[in-house]
Coordinates of C-alpha atoms and ligand atoms in Angstrom, one line a residue:
X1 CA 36.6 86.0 138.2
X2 CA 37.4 86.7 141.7
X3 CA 34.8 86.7 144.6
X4 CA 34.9 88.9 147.5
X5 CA 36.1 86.9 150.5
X6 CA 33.3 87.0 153.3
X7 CA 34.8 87.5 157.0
X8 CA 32.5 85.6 158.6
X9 CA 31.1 82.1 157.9
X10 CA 26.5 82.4 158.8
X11 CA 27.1 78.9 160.5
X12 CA 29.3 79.7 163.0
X13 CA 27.2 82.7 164.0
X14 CA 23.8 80.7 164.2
X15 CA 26.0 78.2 166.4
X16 CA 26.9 80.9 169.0
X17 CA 23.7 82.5 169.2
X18 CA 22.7 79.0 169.6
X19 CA 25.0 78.2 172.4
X20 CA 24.3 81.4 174.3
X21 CA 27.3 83.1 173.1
X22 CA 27.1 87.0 172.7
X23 CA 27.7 88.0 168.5
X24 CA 30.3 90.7 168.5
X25 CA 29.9 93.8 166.7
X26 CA 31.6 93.4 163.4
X27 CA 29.4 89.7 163.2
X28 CA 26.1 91.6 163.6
X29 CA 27.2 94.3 161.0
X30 CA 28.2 91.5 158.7
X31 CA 25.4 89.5 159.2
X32 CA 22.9 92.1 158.5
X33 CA 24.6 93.1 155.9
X34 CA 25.0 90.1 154.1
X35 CA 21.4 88.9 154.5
X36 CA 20.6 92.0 153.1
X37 CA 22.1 91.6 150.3
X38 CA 21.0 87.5 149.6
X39 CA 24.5 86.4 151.0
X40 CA 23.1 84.7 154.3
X41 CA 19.6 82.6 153.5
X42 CA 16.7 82.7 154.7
X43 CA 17.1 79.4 155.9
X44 CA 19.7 80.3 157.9
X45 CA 18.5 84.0 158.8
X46 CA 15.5 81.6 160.3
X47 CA 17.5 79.7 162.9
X48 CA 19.1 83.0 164.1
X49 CA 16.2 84.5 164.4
X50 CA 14.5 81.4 166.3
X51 CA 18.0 81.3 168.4
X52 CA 17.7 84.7 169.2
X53 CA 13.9 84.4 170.4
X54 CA 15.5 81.7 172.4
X55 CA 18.5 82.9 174.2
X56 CA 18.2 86.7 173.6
X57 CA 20.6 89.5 173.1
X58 CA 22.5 91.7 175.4
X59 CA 21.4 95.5 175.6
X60 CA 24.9 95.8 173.2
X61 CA 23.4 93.1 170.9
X62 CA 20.5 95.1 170.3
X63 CA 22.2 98.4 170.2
X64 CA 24.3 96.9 166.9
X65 CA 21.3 95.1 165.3
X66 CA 19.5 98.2 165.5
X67 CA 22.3 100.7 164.1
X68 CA 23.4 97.4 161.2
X69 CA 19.9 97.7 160.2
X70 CA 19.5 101.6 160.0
X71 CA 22.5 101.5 157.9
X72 CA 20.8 98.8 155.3
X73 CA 19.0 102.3 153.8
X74 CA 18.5 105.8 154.0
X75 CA 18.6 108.4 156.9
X76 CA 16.2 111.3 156.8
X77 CA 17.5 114.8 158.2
X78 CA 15.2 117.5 159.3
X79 CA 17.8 119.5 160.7
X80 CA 17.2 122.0 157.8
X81 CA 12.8 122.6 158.8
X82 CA 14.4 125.0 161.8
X83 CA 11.9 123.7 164.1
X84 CA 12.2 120.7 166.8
X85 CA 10.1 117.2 165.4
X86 CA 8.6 114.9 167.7
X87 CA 7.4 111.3 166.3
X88 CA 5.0 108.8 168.0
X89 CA 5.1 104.8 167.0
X90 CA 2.3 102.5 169.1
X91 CA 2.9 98.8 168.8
X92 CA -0.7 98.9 167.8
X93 CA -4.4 97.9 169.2
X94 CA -7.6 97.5 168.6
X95 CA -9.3 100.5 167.7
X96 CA -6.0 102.5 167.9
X97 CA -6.8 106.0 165.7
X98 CA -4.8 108.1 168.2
X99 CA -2.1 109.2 165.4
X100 CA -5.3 110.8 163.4
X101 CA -5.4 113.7 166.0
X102 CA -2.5 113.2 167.9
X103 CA 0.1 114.8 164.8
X104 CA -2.7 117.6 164.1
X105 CA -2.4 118.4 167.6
X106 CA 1.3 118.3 168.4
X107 CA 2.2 120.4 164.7
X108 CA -0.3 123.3 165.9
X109 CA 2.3 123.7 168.7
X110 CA 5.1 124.1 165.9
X111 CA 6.6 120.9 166.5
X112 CA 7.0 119.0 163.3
X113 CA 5.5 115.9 163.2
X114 CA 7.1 113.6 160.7
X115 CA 4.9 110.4 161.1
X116 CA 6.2 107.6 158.6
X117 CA 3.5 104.8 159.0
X118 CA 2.3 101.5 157.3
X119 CA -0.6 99.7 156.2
X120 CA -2.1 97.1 158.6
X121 CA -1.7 93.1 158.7
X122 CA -4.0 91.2 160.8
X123 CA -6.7 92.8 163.3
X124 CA -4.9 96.0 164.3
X125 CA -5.3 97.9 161.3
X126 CA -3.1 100.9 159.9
X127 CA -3.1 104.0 159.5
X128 CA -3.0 104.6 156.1
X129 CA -5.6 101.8 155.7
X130 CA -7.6 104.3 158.1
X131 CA -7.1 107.8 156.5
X132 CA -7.0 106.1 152.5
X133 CA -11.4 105.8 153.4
X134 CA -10.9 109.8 152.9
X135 CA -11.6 110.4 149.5
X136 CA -8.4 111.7 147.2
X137 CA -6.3 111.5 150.2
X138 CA -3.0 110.4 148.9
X139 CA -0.3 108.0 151.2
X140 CA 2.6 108.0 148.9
X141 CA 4.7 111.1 149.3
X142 CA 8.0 112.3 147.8
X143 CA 10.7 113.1 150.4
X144 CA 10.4 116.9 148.6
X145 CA 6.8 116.6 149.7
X146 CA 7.3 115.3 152.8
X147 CA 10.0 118.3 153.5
X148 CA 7.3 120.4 152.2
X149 CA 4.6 119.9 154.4
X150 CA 6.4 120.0 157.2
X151 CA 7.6 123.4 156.4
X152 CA 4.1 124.6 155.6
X153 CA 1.2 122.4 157.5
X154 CA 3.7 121.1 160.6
X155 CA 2.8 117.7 160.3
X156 CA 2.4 114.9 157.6
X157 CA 1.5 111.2 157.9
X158 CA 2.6 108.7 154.8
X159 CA 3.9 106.1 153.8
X160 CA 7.3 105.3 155.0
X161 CA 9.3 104.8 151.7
X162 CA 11.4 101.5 150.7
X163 CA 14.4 103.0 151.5
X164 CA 14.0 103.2 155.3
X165 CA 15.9 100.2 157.0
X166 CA 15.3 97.7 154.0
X167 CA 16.6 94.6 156.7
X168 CA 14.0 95.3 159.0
X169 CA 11.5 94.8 156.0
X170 CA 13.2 91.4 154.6
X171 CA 13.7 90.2 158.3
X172 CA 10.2 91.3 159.6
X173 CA 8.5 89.2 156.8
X174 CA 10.9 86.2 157.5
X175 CA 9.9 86.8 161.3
X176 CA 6.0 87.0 160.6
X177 CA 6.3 83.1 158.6
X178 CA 9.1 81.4 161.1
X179 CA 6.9 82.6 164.6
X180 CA 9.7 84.6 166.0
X181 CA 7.8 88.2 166.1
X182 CA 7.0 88.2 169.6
X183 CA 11.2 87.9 170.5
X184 CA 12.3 92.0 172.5
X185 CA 15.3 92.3 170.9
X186 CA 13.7 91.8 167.1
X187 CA 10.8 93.6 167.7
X188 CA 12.7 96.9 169.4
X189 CA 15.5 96.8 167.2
X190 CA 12.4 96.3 164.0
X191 CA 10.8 98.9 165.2
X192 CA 13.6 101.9 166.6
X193 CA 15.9 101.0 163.3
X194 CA 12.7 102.4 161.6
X195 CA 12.3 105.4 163.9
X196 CA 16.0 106.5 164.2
X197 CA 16.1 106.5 160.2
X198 CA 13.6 108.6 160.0
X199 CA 15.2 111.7 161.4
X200 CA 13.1 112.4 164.1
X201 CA 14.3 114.6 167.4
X202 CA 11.9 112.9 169.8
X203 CA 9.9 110.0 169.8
X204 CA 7.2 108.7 171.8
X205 CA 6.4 105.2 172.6
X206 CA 2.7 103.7 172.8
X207 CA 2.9 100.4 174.2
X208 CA 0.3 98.6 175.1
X209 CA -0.2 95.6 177.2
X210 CA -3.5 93.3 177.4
X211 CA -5.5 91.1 175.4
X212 CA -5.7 93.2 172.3
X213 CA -2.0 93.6 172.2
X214 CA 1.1 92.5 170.6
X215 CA 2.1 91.4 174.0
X216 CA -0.5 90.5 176.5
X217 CA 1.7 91.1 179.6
X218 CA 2.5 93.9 181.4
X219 CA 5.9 92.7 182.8
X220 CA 6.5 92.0 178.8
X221 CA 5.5 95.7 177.7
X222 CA 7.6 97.2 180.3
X223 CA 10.9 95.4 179.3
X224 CA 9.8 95.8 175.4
X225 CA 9.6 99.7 176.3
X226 CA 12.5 100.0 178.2
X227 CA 14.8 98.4 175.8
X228 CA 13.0 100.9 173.2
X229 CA 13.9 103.8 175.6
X230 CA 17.5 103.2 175.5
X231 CA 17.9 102.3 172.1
X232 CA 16.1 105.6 171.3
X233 CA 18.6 107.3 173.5
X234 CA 21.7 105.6 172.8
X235 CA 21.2 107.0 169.1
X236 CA 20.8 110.6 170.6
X237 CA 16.9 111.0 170.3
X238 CA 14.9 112.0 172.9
X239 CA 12.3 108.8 173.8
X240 CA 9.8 108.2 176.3
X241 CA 7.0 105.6 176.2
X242 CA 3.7 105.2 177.8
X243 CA 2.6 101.9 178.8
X244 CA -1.2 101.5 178.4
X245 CA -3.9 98.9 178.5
X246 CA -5.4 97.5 175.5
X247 CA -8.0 94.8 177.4
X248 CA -10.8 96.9 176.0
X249 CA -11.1 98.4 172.9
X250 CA -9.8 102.3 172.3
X251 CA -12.7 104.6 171.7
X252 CA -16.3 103.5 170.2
X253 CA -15.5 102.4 166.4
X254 CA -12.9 99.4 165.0
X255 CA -12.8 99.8 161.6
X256 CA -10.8 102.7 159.3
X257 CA -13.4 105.2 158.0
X258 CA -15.4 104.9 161.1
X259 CA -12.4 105.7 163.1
X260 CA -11.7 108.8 161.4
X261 CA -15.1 110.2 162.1
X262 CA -14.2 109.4 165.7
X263 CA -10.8 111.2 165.4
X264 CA -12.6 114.1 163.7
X265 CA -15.0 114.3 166.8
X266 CA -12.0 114.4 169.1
X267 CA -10.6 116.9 167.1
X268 CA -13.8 119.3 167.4
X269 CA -13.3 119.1 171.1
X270 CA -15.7 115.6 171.7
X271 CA -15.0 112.4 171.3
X272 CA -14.9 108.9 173.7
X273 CA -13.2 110.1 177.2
X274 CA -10.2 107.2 176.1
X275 CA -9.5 108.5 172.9
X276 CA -9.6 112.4 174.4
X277 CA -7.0 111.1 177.1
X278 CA -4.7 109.3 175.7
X279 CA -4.5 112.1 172.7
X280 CA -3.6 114.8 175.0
X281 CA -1.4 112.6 176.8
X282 CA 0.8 111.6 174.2
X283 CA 0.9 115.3 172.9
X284 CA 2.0 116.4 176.2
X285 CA 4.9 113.9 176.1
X286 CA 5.4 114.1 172.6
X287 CA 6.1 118.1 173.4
X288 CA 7.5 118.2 176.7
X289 CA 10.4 115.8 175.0
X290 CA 10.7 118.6 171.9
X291 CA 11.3 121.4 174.5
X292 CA 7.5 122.9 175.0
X293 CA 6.4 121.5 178.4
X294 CA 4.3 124.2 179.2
X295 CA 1.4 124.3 176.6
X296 CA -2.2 124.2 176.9
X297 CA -2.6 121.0 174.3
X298 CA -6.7 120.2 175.5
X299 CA -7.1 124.2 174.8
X300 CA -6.0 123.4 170.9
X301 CA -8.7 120.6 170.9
X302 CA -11.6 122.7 172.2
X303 CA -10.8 126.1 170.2
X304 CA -10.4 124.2 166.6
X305 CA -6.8 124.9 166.5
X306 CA -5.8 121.2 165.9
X307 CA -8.8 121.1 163.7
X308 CA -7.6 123.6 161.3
X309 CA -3.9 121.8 161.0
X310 CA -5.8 118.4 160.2
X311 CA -7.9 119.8 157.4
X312 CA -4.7 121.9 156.0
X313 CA -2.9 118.2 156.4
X314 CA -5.6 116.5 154.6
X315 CA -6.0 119.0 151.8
X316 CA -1.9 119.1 150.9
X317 CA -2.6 115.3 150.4
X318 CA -5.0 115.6 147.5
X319 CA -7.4 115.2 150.4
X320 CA -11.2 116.4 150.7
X321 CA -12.2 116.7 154.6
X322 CA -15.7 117.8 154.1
X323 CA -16.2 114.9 151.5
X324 CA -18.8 112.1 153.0
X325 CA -16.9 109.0 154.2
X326 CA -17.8 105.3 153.0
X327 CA -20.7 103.9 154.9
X328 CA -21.4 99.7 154.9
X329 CA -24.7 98.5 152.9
X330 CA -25.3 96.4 155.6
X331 CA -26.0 96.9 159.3
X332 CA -26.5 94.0 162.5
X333 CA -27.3 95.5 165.7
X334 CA -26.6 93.0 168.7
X335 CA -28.3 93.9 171.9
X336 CA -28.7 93.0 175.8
X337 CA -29.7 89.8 176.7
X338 CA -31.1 91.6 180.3
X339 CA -30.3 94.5 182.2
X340 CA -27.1 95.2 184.2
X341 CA -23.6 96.2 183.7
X342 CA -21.3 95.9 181.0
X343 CA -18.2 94.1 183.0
X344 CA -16.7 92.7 180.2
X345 CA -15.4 93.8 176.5
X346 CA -12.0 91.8 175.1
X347 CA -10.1 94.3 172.8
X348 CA -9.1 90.9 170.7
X349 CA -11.5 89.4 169.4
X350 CA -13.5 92.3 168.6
X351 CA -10.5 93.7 166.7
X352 CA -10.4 89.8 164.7
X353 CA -14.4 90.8 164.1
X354 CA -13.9 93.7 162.7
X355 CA -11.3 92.4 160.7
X356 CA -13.8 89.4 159.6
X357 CA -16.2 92.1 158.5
X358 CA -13.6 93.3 156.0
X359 CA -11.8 96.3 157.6
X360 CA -8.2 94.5 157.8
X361 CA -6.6 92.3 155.1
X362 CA -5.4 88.5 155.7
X363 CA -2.7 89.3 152.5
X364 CA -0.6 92.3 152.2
X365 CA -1.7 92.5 148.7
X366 CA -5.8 92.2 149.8
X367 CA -7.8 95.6 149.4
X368 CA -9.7 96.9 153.0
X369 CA -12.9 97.6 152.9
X370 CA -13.5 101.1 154.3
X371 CA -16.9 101.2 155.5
X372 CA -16.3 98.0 157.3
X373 CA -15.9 98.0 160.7
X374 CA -17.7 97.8 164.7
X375 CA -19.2 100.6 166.5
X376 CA -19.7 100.2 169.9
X377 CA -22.7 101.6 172.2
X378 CA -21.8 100.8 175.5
X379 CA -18.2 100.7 177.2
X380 CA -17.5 98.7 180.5
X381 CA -18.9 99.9 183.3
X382 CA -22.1 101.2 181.6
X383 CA -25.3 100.5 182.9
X384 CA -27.4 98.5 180.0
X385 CA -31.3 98.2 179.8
X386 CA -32.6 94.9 177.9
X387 CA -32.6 95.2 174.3
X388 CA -30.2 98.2 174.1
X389 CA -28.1 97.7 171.7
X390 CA -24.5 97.0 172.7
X391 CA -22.8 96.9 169.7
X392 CA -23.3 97.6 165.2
X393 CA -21.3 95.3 162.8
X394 CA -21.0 97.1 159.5
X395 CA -20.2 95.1 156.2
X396 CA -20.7 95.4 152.3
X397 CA -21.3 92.1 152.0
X398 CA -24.3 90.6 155.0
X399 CA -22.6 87.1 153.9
X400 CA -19.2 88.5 156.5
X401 CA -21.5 89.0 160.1
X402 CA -21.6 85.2 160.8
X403 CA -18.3 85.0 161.3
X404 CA -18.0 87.9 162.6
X405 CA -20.3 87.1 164.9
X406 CA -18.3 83.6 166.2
X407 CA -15.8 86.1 166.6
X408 CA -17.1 87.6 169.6
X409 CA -19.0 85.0 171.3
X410 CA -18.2 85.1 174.5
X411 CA -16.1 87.9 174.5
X412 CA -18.5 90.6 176.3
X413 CA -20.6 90.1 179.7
X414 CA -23.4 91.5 181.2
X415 CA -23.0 91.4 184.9
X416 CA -25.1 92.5 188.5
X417 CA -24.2 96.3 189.4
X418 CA -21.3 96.4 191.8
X419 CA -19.6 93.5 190.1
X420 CA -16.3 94.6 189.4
X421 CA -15.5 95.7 185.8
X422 CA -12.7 93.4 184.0
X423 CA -11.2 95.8 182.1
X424 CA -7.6 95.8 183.0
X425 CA -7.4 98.8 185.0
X426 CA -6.8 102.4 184.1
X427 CA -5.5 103.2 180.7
X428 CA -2.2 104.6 181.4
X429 CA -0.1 102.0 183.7
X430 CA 3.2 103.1 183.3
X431 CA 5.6 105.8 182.1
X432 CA 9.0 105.1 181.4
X433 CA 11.7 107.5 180.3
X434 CA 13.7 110.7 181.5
Ligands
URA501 N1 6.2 96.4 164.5 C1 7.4 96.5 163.9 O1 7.6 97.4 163.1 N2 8.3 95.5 164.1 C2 8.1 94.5 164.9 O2 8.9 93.6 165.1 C3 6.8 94.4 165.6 C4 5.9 95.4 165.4

């Protein structure tokens, strides 16, 4: 038996990376490639990664990880819908639901919204994990499915299949166990190998910066977008991204079926101010980069226009969007110590509450819970009376609030009127793109 002869040796790749040399081409096709396929170990695929956190990669670097691990699977083509599609990925946040009436909104513009998610790890939960608390609403679609809806509703959100990118999936999980997520180069190659795959004509960028975030820094989000930007752009799709603060939690619920009430109140035309803004903002970007700059996207909210494509959406997916959503058997209000100001509400560990109470999962294989979850009464900024409440846990289980409840010790602050608010400043810091 004869084996294939391998052109590159994993060892003398980890070395250069190691000693700051820049990989060529053909040794990050290979190495993808090979790790892909069990050739290069994990073990080995570990010090790269831990070298690359270390020393980085040059804007080429990242432009051939990213295109080695598109071509690991499949690449979607909507060419055939006849209508422009425009995508939206956010690197995630506490109380993030802003996909829930962002595609609704974007598709009733008839720009298709293919929006391939995943299922939440830690305290920023998913999507599916949110929309699943909708009973007979279905995740796992066929690509004939898929194709379908878009034809017919305008948007879908589902699973994203195995066969996207299938490196990025062995190399994120290696990442998530060696601590080398937080490295740019991973994270926007893990994340726009994803996006190009899936076919879409523009994409939009959500990053977020602050203590709820995936990076806490500004100066961090910026580079982490702007590397996304080009990579987007460099593969021929239109991509801009939005830098925004999570310091605070987004809207007034953390949780999954709580947060679809919320998007369902932003979709009749109401909603938390946050939520309302960053929807229509992202829809405005999200369409300007698909070739309709000029529409009136807060019109579609108020007149039940987005409505209507979100209830069409949720019934093509076995869906029922009049059916009751879960609510907790168990309630604990926490209130104001005295009167004042709320000055102070940290996105983080509110999101690892929440998370505590049941609505995210430590194991991918753990169940969420999808009553679970915070609402919030007050926002910073708001005057509070003694003995107002300030915020609800909800749990199944009353056993889950105590911890819960270490969780956010210390995490929100009642201050004198006038005191300046800590909340990180506007929402939207930053727009990058063309
Ligand atoms: N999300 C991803 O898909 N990949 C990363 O590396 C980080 C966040």
């Amino acid at each position: 038996m004869t084996t294939a002869i391998e052109p590159f040796d994993a060892v003398d790749l980890i070395r250069a990376k190691r000693d700051r040399r820049e990989l060529t081409s053909p040794e990050i096709a290979w190495l993808v490639d090979a790790y892909t396929r069990g050739y290069v170990a994990d073990e080995q695929m570990s010090a790269m990664t831990m070298a690359i956190f270390l020393n980085g990669m040059t804007r080429r670097e990242i432009r051939d990880l990213t295109m080695a691990m598109i071509a690991s699977g499949e690449r979607m083509d909507f060419s055939g819908l006849g209508k422009p599609t425009s995508d939206k990925h956010s690197t995630g946040g506490v109380g993030d639901k802003i996909t829930l009436p962002l595609m609704p909104l974007v598709a009733t513009f008839g720009v298709a919204v293919p929006q391939l998610s995943g299922r939440g790890l830690g305290h920023t939960g998913g999507t599916l994990d949110k929309l699943e608390s909708i009973p007979g609403w279905r995740a796992d679609l066929t690509n004939d499915e898929m194709f379908a809806q878009l034809r017919d509703v305008g948007g879908v959100i589902c699973a994203a299949g195995a066969g996207l990118a299938p490196a990025d999936k062995k190399l994120y999980a290696l990442r998530d166990i060696t601590g080398t997520v937080e490295a740019i180069p991973l994270i926007a190659s893990s994340i726009m190998s994803k996006k190009i795959a899936e076919g879409t004509g523009a994409l939009v960028l959500d990053v977020k910066f602050g203590s709820g975030a995936f990076l806490q820094d500004i100066e961090r989000s910026r580079e982490l977008a702007r590397t996304m930007v080009e990579l987007g752009e460099d593969a021929g799709v239109a991509t801009s991204a939005l830098i925004t603060n999570m310091n605070v939690p987004l809207g007034l619920t953390i949780g999954n079926a709580n947060e679809v009430r919320e998007s369902v109140e932003v979709l009749a035309g109401g909603g938390p101010a946050d939520v309302r803004e960053l929807t229509v903002e992202l829809a405005r970007e999200m369409l300007a980069l698909a070739g309709r700059p000029d529409v009136d996207v807060e019109a579609a909210l108020d007149d039940g226009r987005a409505m209507d494509t979100w209830r069409r959406s949720i019934i093509a997916q076995g869906g029922d969007p009049d059916a009751a959503l879960p609510v907790a058997r168990e309630q604990h209000v926490v209130t104001a110590e005295r009167d004042g100001v709320l000055v102070e509400q940290q996105a983080l560990p509110f999101g690892i509450a929440a998370w505590r109470l049941g609505a995210g999962r430590a194991r991918k294989q753990d169940p969420v819970q999808h009553a679970a979850g915070i609402e919030l009464h007050a926002k910073p900024g708001d005057a509070v009376r003694a003995g107002q409440p300030l915020f609800t846990l909800h749990a199944d289980e009353p056993a889950r609030f105590e911890r819960a409840l270490e969780a956010v010790e210390g995490a929100w602050r009642i201050g004198d009127a006038g005191e300046p608010v800590e909340d990180g400043g506007p929402l939207i810091a930053d727009r990058i793109g063309r």
